[in-house]
Amino acid sequence: MTTSAPVAPVSRRRRSVTSKSKQAKPKKNGFKKFWKLGFAEFNTDHFDISPDGELLVREGHFQYNIYDIIKKYGTSTEIVFPTIIENRVRDLIETFNAYCKILGYKGKFYYHYAMKANQNKEFVLPAITEGANLDVASANELFLVKRMLEQDKFHSKIRVVCNGPKTERYVQLIEELRAKGLTVVPIIENQAELDRLKKFKGEVGIRVNLDIRVAAHWDKRFNQFGFTESEVLRLGKIRNLSILHYHISTHIETIEGFVKPIKRAAELYAKLREKNPGLDTLDIGGGAGVPFEKKKRLYTGKSLISQIVRSAKKHFDRLGVKHPNLIVEWGSYVVAPAQITIYKITAEKTITGNGKSNGKKWYVIDGSFMNDLLDTWAIHQRWHIVPVNYLHTRRLQPAWLAGSSCDADDRYTAGGTYVPLPRLEDCPELYIAVFDTGAYQDALASHHCLLSSPAKLLATNGEVKIIRRRETPEEVGKLFGW
C-alpha cells in the first residue's frame, strides 16, 4: 500500500555548533562549494543547503528537506527523484539531435535505456516517458517489457535491443513480442545464436568485440561477448542485419575513450555493409561516466556528445558511407544521480594502528555497504558522502564508515583517505547521504547477516511516497525458508 505526505516546509530550527577547529574550514557562505552541491558538472545541481544547514533537494517549485523526511520515515532509506531521470533523458536526446543538426550528421539518434542499471519501474517509466527506448539483457528483463506492453505503459513504436546470452526462453519471448508488432532486435553474440536466429523474421544486430582498450573504471583484458573483428567479416551476409553493436567498457574516463573506437567501428561497418545493405545503425553501447567522487571534473554530457557526433561524421564521410543511425545505451549516466541513500551514524570508535590512535574515527552506520551499496567492496567504488544535517559546521572529523554486519569488509574507507564529517560531540544525532546510488545497487543488493533492505521513498510533485517498506525480520526470514 502506498502512503504519501506533503513535504514539510524548510525547517527554521537553529542549532549551535562550535566553530573552532585546526582543520581547513569552508569559508563563510562557501558550504555549498565545500560539499560540492549545486554543480551541474557534478550532477548535484538539484541539491542545496537550508538556512539551518540541512540538505535540500529542489524540484521545480518544490523542495524537499531530507532531514525532515528521514525524521518521519527513519533510516536506512533510499530516496528516488524521478524528475532527475526525466531531465537527464530529455537533455541527452535533445543534445544529440541538436549536434546532429549543427554538424550535418544525417543519421537518426536513438537513446536506449539499459534496464540492467535499474529495473525498478520508478526508474524505467520516467525514462520511457521522455522518449527512451529500451535495452534488455535477459529474458526476465524482456518479460518486464512484455508486462509494460500489456499495461499500455508505452507507445507500440518503442524499440527494444536485446543483449546478453540468448537462452531458449529469451529467444522465444523475442519471437513472441516480434509477432505482436513490437520492434525487438536481438543482438547476436555467438555462432549458436546466429544459427538459432537464422529464420527470425525481424531485424537483428551483431556484436563485435573491438580489440581496443581505453582508460575506464572497469577495463577488461578479456571479454567473452561478441565476435572478433575477423570473425564478423567472415560471416558474410546475415539475414535482416540492421545493427552493428559494440561495448568498450563501463565508466569510460575520457572522451578519447569514446572517440577512439568509432574509427575502428566505422571501417568495420563499411566492410560489413558491402554484403549487408540493410545495415543502417551503429550502436556504441554504454560507458558514459558518472562523477561519483566529485573531486575532479569529468567530461560534460554536452562535450562528450558533440565529439561522438563529430567523430562519426568525420569517419563515415572519409569512407564515403551513408551516415548510420546512432544508438547509445547509457544507463548509469541517467539513473545514478536520481537516488541518494541515507544512514544514521549510531556510534564512533577510534581508529588504531599498531595499538596507537591517529586521531581518526570509525563512524558506524545503521545499514550495510555490503548489502545496500555492493559496489563499495565489489569494485572499490568511491562515493560522494555529505551530512544530511549540520552542513554548516566548521569542526570536521576525518572518518571511515563501518557497516552494521559482522564482516570486516563491510566498510567504506574512501580508498584509504577519509570522509570529512561533523564531530559527534557537536551533534546530538547525525545523518549522512550517499550520492549517485541509483544504478546497479538494488539488483546487486544482498541480505548478508540477514540485515533488512532499506526503505525506498519516491519524491515527486512535492510529495513523498513509500514504494518499498523497510523489511521486517519475518519478511527477511521468509526469503530463507523460515
PDB file of N, CA, C and O in Angstrom, residues 191-216:
ATOM      1  N   GLN A 191      28.043 -17.930 -32.532  1.00  0.00           N
ATOM      2  CA  GLN A 191      27.580 -18.751 -33.652  1.00  0.00           C
ATOM      3  C   GLN A 191      26.291 -19.491 -33.319  1.00  0.00           C
ATOM      4  O   GLN A 191      25.410 -19.633 -34.174  1.00  0.00           O
ATOM      5  N   ALA A 192      26.156 -19.968 -32.077  1.00  0.00           N
ATOM      6  CA  ALA A 192      24.945 -20.696 -31.693  1.00  0.00           C
ATOM      7  C   ALA A 192      23.717 -19.796 -31.821  1.00  0.00           C
ATOM      8  O   ALA A 192      22.658 -20.228 -32.292  1.00  0.00           O
ATOM      9  N   GLU A 193      23.839 -18.541 -31.395  1.00  0.00           N
ATOM     10  CA  GLU A 193      22.722 -17.607 -31.515  1.00  0.00           C
ATOM     11  C   GLU A 193      22.436 -17.291 -32.978  1.00  0.00           C
ATOM     12  O   GLU A 193      21.270 -17.175 -33.382  1.00  0.00           O
ATOM     13  N   LEU A 194      23.492 -17.182 -33.773  1.00  0.00           N
ATOM     14  CA  LEU A 194      23.309 -16.914 -35.199  1.00  0.00           C
ATOM     15  C   LEU A 194      22.534 -18.048 -35.860  1.00  0.00           C
ATOM     16  O   LEU A 194      21.600 -17.816 -36.646  1.00  0.00           O
ATOM     17  N   ASP A 195      22.883 -19.279 -35.524  1.00  0.00           N
ATOM     18  CA  ASP A 195      22.188 -20.435 -36.088  1.00  0.00           C
ATOM     19  C   ASP A 195      20.726 -20.470 -35.631  1.00  0.00           C
ATOM     20  O   ASP A 195      19.823 -20.747 -36.432  1.00  0.00           O
ATOM     21  N   ARG A 196      20.494 -20.162 -34.353  1.00  0.00           N
ATOM     22  CA  ARG A 196      19.124 -20.217 -33.814  1.00  0.00           C
ATOM     23  C   ARG A 196      18.232 -19.149 -34.429  1.00  0.00           C
ATOM     24  O   ARG A 196      17.020 -19.350 -34.609  1.00  0.00           O
ATOM     25  N   LEU A 197      18.802 -18.008 -34.794  1.00  0.00           N
ATOM     26  CA  LEU A 197      18.010 -16.871 -35.278  1.00  0.00           C
ATOM     27  C   LEU A 197      18.020 -16.725 -36.800  1.00  0.00           C
ATOM     28  O   LEU A 197      17.572 -15.708 -37.326  1.00  0.00           O
ATOM     29  N   LYS A 198      18.480 -17.735 -37.510  1.00  0.00           N
ATOM     30  CA  LYS A 198      18.540 -17.638 -38.975  1.00  0.00           C
ATOM     31  C   LYS A 198      17.170 -17.449 -39.604  1.00  0.00           C
ATOM     32  O   LYS A 198      17.041 -16.837 -40.663  1.00  0.00           O
ATOM     33  N   LYS A 199      16.134 -17.990 -38.964  1.00  0.00           N
ATOM     34  CA  LYS A 199      14.784 -17.884 -39.522  1.00  0.00           C
ATOM     35  C   LYS A 199      13.961 -16.778 -38.854  1.00  0.00           C
ATOM     36  O   LYS A 199      12.777 -16.638 -39.139  1.00  0.00           O
ATOM     37  N   PHE A 200      14.598 -16.007 -37.975  1.00  0.00           N
ATOM     38  CA  PHE A 200      13.902 -14.909 -37.309  1.00  0.00           C
ATOM     39  C   PHE A 200      13.485 -13.869 -38.347  1.00  0.00           C
ATOM     40  O   PHE A 200      14.289 -13.458 -39.185  1.00  0.00           O
ATOM     41  N   LYS A 201      12.240 -13.435 -38.318  1.00  0.00           N
ATOM     42  CA  LYS A 201      11.707 -12.569 -39.374  1.00  0.00           C
ATOM     43  C   LYS A 201      11.979 -11.084 -39.157  1.00  0.00           C
ATOM     44  O   LYS A 201      11.781 -10.272 -40.066  1.00  0.00           O
ATOM     45  N   GLY A 202      12.409 -10.726 -37.960  1.00  0.00           N
ATOM     46  CA  GLY A 202      12.654  -9.310 -37.684  1.00  0.00           C
ATOM     47  C   GLY A 202      14.105  -8.928 -37.874  1.00  0.00           C
ATOM     48  O   GLY A 202      14.949  -9.722 -38.297  1.00  0.00           O
ATOM     49  N   GLU A 203      14.404  -7.661 -37.545  1.00  0.00           N
ATOM     50  CA  GLU A 203      15.771  -7.167 -37.638  1.00  0.00           C
ATOM     51  C   GLU A 203      16.654  -7.866 -36.600  1.00  0.00           C
ATOM     52  O   GLU A 203      16.184  -8.263 -35.535  1.00  0.00           O
ATOM     53  N   VAL A 204      17.940  -7.983 -36.908  1.00  0.00           N
ATOM     54  CA  VAL A 204      18.909  -8.492 -35.945  1.00  0.00           C
ATOM     55  C   VAL A 204      20.124  -7.570 -35.947  1.00  0.00           C
ATOM     56  O   VAL A 204      20.342  -6.788 -36.866  1.00  0.00           O
ATOM     57  N   GLY A 205      20.898  -7.694 -34.882  1.00  0.00           N
ATOM     58  CA  GLY A 205      22.172  -6.983 -34.802  1.00  0.00           C
ATOM     59  C   GLY A 205      23.281  -7.977 -34.565  1.00  0.00           C
ATOM     60  O   GLY A 205      23.041  -9.140 -34.222  1.00  0.00           O
ATOM     61  N   ILE A 206      24.502  -7.524 -34.735  1.00  0.00           N
ATOM     62  CA  ILE A 206      25.667  -8.367 -34.481  1.00  0.00           C
ATOM     63  C   ILE A 206      26.604  -7.616 -33.557  1.00  0.00           C
ATOM     64  O   ILE A 206      26.792  -6.405 -33.705  1.00  0.00           O
ATOM     65  N   ARG A 207      27.150  -8.305 -32.571  1.00  0.00           N
ATOM     66  CA  ARG A 207      28.071  -7.643 -31.642  1.00  0.00           C
ATOM     67  C   ARG A 207      29.506  -8.016 -31.959  1.00  0.00           C
ATOM     68  O   ARG A 207      29.837  -9.184 -32.129  1.00  0.00           O
ATOM     69  N   VAL A 208      30.343  -6.979 -32.009  1.00  0.00           N
ATOM     70  CA  VAL A 208      31.755  -7.195 -32.255  1.00  0.00           C
ATOM     71  C   VAL A 208      32.535  -6.806 -31.005  1.00  0.00           C
ATOM     72  O   VAL A 208      32.224  -5.820 -30.336  1.00  0.00           O
ATOM     73  N   ASN A 209      33.526  -7.600 -30.703  1.00  0.00           N
ATOM     74  CA  ASN A 209      34.421  -7.315 -29.587  1.00  0.00           C
ATOM     75  C   ASN A 209      35.641  -6.591 -30.152  1.00  0.00           C
ATOM     76  O   ASN A 209      36.624  -7.213 -30.558  1.00  0.00           O
ATOM     77  N   LEU A 210      35.556  -5.266 -30.222  1.00  0.00           N
ATOM     78  CA  LEU A 210      36.661  -4.485 -30.771  1.00  0.00           C
ATOM     79  C   LEU A 210      37.908  -4.660 -29.913  1.00  0.00           C
ATOM     80  O   LEU A 210      37.850  -4.580 -28.681  1.00  0.00           O
ATOM     81  N   ASP A 211      39.025  -4.888 -30.566  1.00  0.00           N
ATOM     82  CA  ASP A 211      40.286  -5.107 -29.858  1.00  0.00           C
ATOM     83  C   ASP A 211      40.917  -3.762 -29.500  1.00  0.00           C
ATOM     84  O   ASP A 211      41.971  -3.377 -30.017  1.00  0.00           O
ATOM     85  N   ILE A 212      40.236  -3.046 -28.617  1.00  0.00           N
ATOM     86  CA  ILE A 212      40.683  -1.715 -28.210  1.00  0.00           C
ATOM     87  C   ILE A 212      40.532  -1.603 -26.694  1.00  0.00           C
ATOM     88  O   ILE A 212      39.513  -2.010 -26.126  1.00  0.00           O
ATOM     89  N   ARG A 213      41.527  -1.055 -26.048  1.00  0.00           N
ATOM     90  CA  ARG A 213      41.450  -0.804 -24.622  1.00  0.00           C
ATOM     91  C   ARG A 213      41.516   0.690 -24.367  1.00  0.00           C
ATOM     92  O   ARG A 213      42.282   1.410 -25.002  1.00  0.00           O
ATOM     93  N   VAL A 214      40.715   1.145 -23.426  1.00  0.00           N
ATOM     94  CA  VAL A 214      40.674   2.570 -23.097  1.00  0.00           C
ATOM     95  C   VAL A 214      40.735   2.728 -21.576  1.00  0.00           C
ATOM     96  O   VAL A 214      40.547   1.764 -20.834  1.00  0.00           O
ATOM     97  N   ALA A 215      40.998   3.942 -21.128  1.00  0.00           N
ATOM     98  CA  ALA A 215      41.003   4.217 -19.689  1.00  0.00           C
ATOM     99  C   ALA A 215      39.571   4.185 -19.178  1.00  0.00           C
ATOM    100  O   ALA A 215      38.741   4.983 -19.602  1.00  0.00           O
ATOM    101  N   ALA A 216      39.289   3.234 -18.292  1.00  0.00           N
ATOM    102  CA  ALA A 216      37.932   3.084 -17.786  1.00  0.00           C
ATOM    103  C   ALA A 216      37.975   2.488 -16.390  1.00  0.00           C
ATOM    104  O   ALA A 216      38.951   1.846 -15.992  1.00  0.00           O
TER     105      ALA A 216
END
